[in-house]
mmCIF file of C-alpha atoms and ligand atoms in Angstrom:
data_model
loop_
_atom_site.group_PDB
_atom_site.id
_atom_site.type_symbol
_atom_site.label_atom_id
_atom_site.label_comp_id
_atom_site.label_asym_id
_atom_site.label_seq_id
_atom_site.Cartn_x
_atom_site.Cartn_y
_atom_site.Cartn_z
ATOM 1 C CA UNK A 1 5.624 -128.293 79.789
ATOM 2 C CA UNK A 2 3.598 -125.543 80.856
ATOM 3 C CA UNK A 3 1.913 -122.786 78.843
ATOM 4 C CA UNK A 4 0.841 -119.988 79.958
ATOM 5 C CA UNK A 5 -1.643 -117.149 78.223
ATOM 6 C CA UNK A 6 -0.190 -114.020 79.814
ATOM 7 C CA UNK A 7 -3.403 -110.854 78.663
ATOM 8 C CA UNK A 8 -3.958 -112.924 75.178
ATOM 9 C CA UNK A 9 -6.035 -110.436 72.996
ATOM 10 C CA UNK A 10 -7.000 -111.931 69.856
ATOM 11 C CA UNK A 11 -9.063 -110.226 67.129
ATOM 12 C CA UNK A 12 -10.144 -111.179 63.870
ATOM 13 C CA UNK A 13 -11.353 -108.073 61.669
ATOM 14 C CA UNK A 14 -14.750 -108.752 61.639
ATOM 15 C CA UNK A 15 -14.799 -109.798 65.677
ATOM 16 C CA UNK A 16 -12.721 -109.766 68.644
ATOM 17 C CA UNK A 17 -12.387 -113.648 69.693
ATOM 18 C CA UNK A 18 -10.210 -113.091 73.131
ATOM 19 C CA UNK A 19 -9.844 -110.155 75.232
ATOM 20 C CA UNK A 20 -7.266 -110.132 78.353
ATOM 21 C CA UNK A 21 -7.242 -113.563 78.500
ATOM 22 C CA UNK A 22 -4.889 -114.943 81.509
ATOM 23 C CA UNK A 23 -4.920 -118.208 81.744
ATOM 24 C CA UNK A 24 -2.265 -121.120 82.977
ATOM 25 C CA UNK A 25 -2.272 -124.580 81.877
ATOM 26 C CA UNK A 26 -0.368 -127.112 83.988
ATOM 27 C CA UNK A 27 1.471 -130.075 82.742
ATOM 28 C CA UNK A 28 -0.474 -133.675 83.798
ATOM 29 C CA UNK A 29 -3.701 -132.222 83.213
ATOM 30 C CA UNK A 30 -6.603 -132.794 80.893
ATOM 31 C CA UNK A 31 -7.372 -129.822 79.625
ATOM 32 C CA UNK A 32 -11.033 -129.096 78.351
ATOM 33 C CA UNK A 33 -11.794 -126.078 75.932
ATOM 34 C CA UNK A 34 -15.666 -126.168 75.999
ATOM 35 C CA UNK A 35 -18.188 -123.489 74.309
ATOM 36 C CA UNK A 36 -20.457 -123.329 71.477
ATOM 37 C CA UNK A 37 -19.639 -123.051 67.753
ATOM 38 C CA UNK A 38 -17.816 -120.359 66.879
ATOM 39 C CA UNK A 39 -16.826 -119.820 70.491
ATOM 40 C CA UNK A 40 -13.286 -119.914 70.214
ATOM 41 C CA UNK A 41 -12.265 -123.084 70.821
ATOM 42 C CA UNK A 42 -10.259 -123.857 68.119
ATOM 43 C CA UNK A 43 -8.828 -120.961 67.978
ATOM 44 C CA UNK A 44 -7.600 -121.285 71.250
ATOM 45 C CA UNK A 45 -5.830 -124.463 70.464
ATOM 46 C CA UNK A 46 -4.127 -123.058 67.046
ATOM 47 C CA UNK A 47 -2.548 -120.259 70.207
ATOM 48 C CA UNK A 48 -1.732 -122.755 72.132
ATOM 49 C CA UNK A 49 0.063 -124.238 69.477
ATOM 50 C CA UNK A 50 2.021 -121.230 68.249
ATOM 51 C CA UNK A 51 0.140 -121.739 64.873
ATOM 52 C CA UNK A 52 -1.285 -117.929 65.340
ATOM 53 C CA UNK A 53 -0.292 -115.338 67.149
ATOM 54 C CA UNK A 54 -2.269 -113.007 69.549
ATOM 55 C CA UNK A 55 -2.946 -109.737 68.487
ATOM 56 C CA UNK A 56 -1.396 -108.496 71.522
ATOM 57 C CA UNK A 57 -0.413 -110.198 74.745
ATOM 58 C CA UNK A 58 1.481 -113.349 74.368
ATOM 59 C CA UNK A 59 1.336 -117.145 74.792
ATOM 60 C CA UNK A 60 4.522 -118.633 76.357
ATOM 61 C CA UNK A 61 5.727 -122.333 76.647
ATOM 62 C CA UNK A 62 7.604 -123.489 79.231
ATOM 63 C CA UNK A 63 10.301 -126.258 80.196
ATOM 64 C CA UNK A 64 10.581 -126.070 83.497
ATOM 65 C CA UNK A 65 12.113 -122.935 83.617
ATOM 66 C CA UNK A 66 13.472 -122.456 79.893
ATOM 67 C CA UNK A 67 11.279 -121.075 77.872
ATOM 68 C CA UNK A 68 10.565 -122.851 74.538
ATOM 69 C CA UNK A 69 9.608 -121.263 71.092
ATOM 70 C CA UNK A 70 9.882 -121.856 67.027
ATOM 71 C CA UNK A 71 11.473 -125.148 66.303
ATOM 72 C CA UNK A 72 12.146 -126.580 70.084
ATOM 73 C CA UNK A 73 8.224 -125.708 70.723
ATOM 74 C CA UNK A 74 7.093 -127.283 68.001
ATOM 75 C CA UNK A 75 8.931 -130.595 68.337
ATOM 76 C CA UNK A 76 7.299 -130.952 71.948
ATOM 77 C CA UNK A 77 3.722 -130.794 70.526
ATOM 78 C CA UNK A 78 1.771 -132.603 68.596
ATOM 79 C CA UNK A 79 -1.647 -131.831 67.366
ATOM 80 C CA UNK A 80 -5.131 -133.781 66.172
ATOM 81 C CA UNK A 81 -7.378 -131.562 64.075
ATOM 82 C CA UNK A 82 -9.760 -131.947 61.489
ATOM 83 C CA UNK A 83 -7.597 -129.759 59.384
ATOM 84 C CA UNK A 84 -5.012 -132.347 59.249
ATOM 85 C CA UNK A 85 -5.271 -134.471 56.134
ATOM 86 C CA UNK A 86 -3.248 -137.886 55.161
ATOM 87 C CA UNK A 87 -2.434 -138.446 51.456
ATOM 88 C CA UNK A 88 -5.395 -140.823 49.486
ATOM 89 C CA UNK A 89 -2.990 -142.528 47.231
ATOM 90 C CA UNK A 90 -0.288 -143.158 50.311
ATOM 91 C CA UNK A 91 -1.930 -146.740 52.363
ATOM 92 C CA UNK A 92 -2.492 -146.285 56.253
ATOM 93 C CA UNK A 93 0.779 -147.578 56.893
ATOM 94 C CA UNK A 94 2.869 -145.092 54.411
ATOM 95 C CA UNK A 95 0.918 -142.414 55.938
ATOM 96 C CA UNK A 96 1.793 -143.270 59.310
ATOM 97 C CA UNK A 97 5.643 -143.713 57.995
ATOM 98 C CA UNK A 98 5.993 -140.692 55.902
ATOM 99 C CA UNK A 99 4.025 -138.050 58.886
ATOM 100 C CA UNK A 100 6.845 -139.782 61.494
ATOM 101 C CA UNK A 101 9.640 -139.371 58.887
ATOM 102 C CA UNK A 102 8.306 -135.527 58.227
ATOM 103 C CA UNK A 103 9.362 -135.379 62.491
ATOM 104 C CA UNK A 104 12.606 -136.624 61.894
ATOM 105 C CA UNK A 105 11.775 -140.056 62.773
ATOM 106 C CA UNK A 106 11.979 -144.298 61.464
ATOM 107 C CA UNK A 107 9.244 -146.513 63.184
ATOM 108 C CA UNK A 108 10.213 -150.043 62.461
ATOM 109 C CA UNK A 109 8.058 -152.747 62.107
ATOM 110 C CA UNK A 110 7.106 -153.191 66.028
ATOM 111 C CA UNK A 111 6.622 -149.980 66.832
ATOM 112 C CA UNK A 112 4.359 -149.974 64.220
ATOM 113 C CA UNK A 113 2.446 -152.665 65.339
ATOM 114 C CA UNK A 114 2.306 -151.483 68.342
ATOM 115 C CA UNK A 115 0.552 -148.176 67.093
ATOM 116 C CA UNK A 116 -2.009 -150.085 65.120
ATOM 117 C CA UNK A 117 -2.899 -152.114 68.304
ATOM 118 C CA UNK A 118 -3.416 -148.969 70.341
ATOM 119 C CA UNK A 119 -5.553 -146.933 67.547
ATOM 120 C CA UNK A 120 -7.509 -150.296 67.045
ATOM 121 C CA UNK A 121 -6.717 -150.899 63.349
ATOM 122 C CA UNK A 122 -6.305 -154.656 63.929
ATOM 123 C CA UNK A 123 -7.042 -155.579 60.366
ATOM 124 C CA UNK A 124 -4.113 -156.054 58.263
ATOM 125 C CA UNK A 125 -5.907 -155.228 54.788
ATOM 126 C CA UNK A 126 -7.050 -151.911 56.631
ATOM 127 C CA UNK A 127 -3.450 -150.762 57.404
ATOM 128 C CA UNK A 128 -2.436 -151.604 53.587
ATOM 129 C CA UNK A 129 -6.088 -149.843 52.154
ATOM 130 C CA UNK A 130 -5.181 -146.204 50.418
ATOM 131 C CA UNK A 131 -6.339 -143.504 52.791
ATOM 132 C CA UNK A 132 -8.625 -142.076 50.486
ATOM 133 C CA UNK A 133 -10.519 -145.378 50.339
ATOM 134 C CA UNK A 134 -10.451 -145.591 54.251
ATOM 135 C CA UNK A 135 -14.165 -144.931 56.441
ATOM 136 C CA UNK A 136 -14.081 -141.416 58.092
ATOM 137 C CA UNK A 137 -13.670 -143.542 61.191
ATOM 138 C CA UNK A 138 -10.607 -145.672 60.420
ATOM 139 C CA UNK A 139 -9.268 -142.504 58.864
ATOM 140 C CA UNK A 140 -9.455 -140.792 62.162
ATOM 141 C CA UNK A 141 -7.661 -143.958 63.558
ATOM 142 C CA UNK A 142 -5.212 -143.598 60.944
ATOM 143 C CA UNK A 143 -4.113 -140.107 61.973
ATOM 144 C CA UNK A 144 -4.356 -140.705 65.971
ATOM 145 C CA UNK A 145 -1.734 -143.289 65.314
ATOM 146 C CA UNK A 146 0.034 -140.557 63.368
ATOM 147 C CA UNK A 147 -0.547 -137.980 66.422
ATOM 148 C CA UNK A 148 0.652 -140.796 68.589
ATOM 149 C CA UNK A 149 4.000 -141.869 66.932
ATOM 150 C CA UNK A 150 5.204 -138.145 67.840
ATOM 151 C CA UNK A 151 5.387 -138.720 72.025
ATOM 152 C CA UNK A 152 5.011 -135.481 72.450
ATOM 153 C CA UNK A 153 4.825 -133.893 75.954
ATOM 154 C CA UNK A 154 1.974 -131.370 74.985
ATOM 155 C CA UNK A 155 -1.268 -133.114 73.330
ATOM 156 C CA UNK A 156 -3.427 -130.823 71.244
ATOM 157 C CA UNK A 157 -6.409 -132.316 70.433
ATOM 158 C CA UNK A 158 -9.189 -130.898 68.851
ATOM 159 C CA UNK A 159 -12.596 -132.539 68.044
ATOM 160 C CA UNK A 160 -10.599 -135.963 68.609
ATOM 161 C CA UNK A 161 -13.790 -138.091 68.781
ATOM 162 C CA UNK A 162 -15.496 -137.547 65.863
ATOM 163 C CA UNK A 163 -16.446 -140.190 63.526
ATOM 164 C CA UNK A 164 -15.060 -142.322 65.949
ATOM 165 C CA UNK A 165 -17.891 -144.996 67.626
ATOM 166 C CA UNK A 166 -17.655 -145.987 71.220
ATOM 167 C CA UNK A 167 -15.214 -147.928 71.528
ATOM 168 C CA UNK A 168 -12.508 -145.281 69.883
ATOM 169 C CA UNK A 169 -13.702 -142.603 71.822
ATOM 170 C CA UNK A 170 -13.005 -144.428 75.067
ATOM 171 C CA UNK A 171 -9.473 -145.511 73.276
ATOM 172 C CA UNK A 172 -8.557 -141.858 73.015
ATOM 173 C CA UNK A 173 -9.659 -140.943 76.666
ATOM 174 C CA UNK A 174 -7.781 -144.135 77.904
ATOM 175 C CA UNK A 175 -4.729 -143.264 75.940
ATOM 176 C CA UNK A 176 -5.249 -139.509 76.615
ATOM 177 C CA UNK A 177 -5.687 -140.233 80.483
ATOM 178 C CA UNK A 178 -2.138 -142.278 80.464
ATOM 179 C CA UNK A 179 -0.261 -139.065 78.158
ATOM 180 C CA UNK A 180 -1.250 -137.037 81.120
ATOM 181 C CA UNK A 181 -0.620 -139.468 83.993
ATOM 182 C CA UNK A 182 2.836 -139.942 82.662
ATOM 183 C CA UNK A 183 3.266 -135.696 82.634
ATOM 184 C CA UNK A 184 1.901 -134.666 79.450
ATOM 185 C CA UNK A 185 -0.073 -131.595 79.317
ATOM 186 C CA UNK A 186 -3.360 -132.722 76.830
ATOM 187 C CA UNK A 187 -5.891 -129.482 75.657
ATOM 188 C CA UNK A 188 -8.606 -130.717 73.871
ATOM 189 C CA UNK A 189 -11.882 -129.170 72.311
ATOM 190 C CA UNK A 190 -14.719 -131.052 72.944
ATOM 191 C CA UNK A 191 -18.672 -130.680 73.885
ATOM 192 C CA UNK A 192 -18.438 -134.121 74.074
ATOM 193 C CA UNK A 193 -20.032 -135.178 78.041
ATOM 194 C CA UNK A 194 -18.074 -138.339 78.075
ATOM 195 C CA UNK A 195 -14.703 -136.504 76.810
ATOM 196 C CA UNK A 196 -15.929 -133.815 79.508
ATOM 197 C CA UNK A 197 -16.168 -136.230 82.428
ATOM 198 C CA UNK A 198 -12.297 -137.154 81.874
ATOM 199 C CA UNK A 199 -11.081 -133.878 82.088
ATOM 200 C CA UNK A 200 -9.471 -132.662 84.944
ATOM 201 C CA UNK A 201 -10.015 -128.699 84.021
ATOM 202 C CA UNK A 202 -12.738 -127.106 82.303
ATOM 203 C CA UNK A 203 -12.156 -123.758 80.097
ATOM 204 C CA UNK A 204 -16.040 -122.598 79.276
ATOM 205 C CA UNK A 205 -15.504 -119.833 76.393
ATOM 206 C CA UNK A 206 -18.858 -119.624 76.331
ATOM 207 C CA UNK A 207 -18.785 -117.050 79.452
ATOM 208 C CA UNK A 208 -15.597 -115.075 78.663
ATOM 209 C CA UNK A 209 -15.355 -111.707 78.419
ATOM 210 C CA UNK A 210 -14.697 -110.364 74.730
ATOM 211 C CA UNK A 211 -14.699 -106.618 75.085
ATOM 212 C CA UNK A 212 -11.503 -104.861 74.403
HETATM 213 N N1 ATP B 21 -8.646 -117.143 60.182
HETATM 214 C C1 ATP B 21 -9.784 -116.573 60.569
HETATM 215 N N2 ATP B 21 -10.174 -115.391 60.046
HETATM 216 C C2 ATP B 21 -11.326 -114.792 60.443
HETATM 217 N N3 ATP B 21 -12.170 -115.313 61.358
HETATM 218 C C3 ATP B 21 -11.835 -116.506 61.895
HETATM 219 C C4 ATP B 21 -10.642 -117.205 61.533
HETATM 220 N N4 ATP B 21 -10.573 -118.353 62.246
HETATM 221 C C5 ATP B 21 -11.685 -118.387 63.009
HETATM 222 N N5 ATP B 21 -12.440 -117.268 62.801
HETATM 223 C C6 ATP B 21 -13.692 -116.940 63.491
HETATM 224 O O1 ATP B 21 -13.441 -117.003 64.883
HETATM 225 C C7 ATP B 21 -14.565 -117.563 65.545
HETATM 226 C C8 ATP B 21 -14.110 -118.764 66.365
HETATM 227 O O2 ATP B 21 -13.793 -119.838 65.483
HETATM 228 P P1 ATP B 21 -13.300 -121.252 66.030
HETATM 229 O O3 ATP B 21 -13.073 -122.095 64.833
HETATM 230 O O4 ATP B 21 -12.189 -121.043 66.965
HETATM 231 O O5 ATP B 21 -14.597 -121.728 66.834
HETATM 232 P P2 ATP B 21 -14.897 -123.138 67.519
HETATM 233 O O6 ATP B 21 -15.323 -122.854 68.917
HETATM 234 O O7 ATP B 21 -13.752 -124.054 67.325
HETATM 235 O O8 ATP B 21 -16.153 -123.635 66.687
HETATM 236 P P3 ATP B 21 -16.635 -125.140 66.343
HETATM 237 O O9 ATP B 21 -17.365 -125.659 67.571
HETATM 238 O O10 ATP B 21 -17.582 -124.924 65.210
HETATM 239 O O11 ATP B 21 -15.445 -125.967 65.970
HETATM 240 C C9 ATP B 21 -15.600 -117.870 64.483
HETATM 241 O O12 ATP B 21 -16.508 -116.788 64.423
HETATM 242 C C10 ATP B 21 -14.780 -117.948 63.218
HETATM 243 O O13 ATP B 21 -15.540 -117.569 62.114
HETATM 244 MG MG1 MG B 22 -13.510 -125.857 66.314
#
């Protein structure tokens, strides 16, 4: 998958967040949206994600050379943000079940496993705690494993890291790193230096232009 940002103008009413914007991202790439708070970042990924539209310009998806949008878009990305929430009286595991489900899909019992060993939720009375009883950490575990199940080609990550300690954040550059090695196209928002030294492109929105 490719997407491309073909003179993306975006403007809120109160500020213009993206002016003329042309930019490409390639498929096996990790993708780094950096800038300060309320540079854009996020916003960027909700574009690249077809969750809002540009106020003029567009933002195109590409399969090879068939373009993808709506539906057929949507089932090639998936997408970490701290907007996502699981359900506090579902456990970890019904969570994990009922997102896949939502996508149209069963995980049995070893693919399951499999997920938990890859997010690092090794404990068995973790995956069967209610979410809302879960740390902020194991939470964020919780829904990689959810972002994971979904194999999608185009990762959308944003803030991925937080509340995560070391050894998660280096899980979800390893696991990032192999998405892209295998093709995927991963765009994440991070400051993060460590997250940063993974990358293979940088996007500073610190720098852009914004007039219109
Ligand atoms: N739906 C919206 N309506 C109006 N303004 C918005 C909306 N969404 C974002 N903004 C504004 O757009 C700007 C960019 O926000 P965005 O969340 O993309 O920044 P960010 O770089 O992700 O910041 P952070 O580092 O804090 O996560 C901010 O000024 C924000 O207030
Ligand atoms: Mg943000």
């Amino acid at each position: 998958m490719e997407i491309i940002f073909e003179n993306v103008s975006l403007s809120f009413p109160d500020k213009t967040i993206f002016s003329s914007l042309n930019i490409n991202l390639s498929p096996g790439k990790i993708i780094q949206v950096v800038g300060e708070n309320g540079s854009g970042k996020s916003t960027f990924l909700n574009l690249a994600a077809h969750l809002i539209r540009p106020t003029s310009g567009k933002v195109m998806a590409f399969c090879g050379k068939k373009e993808l949008n709506g539906e057929a878009y949507r089932k090639k990305i998936a997408m970490l943000s701290p907007n996502m929430q699981l359900y506090d009286n579902l456990t970890a595991k019904e969570n994990l079940k009922f997102f896949s489900k939502l996508r149209g899909e069963s995980l049995d019992c070893n693919e399951i496993a499999k997920l938990w060993e890859r997010v690092g939720l090794r404990e068995e009375n973790v995956r069967h705690k209610y979410a809302g009883k879960l740390s902020t950490g194991m939470s964020q575990r919780v829904k990689f494993a959810v972002f994971l199940a979904a194999k999608a080609d185009v990762w959308i990550l944003d803030e991925p890291s937080a509340n995560l300690d070391d050894k998660g954040r280096s899980m979800i550059i390893k696991e990032t790193k192999k998405a892209t090695q295998n093709g995927a196209l991963a765009l994440w928002a991070t400051n993060d230096e460590r997250e940063r030294n993974a990358a293979d492109e940088i996007i500073d929105l610190s720098n852009i232009d914004r007039v219109s």
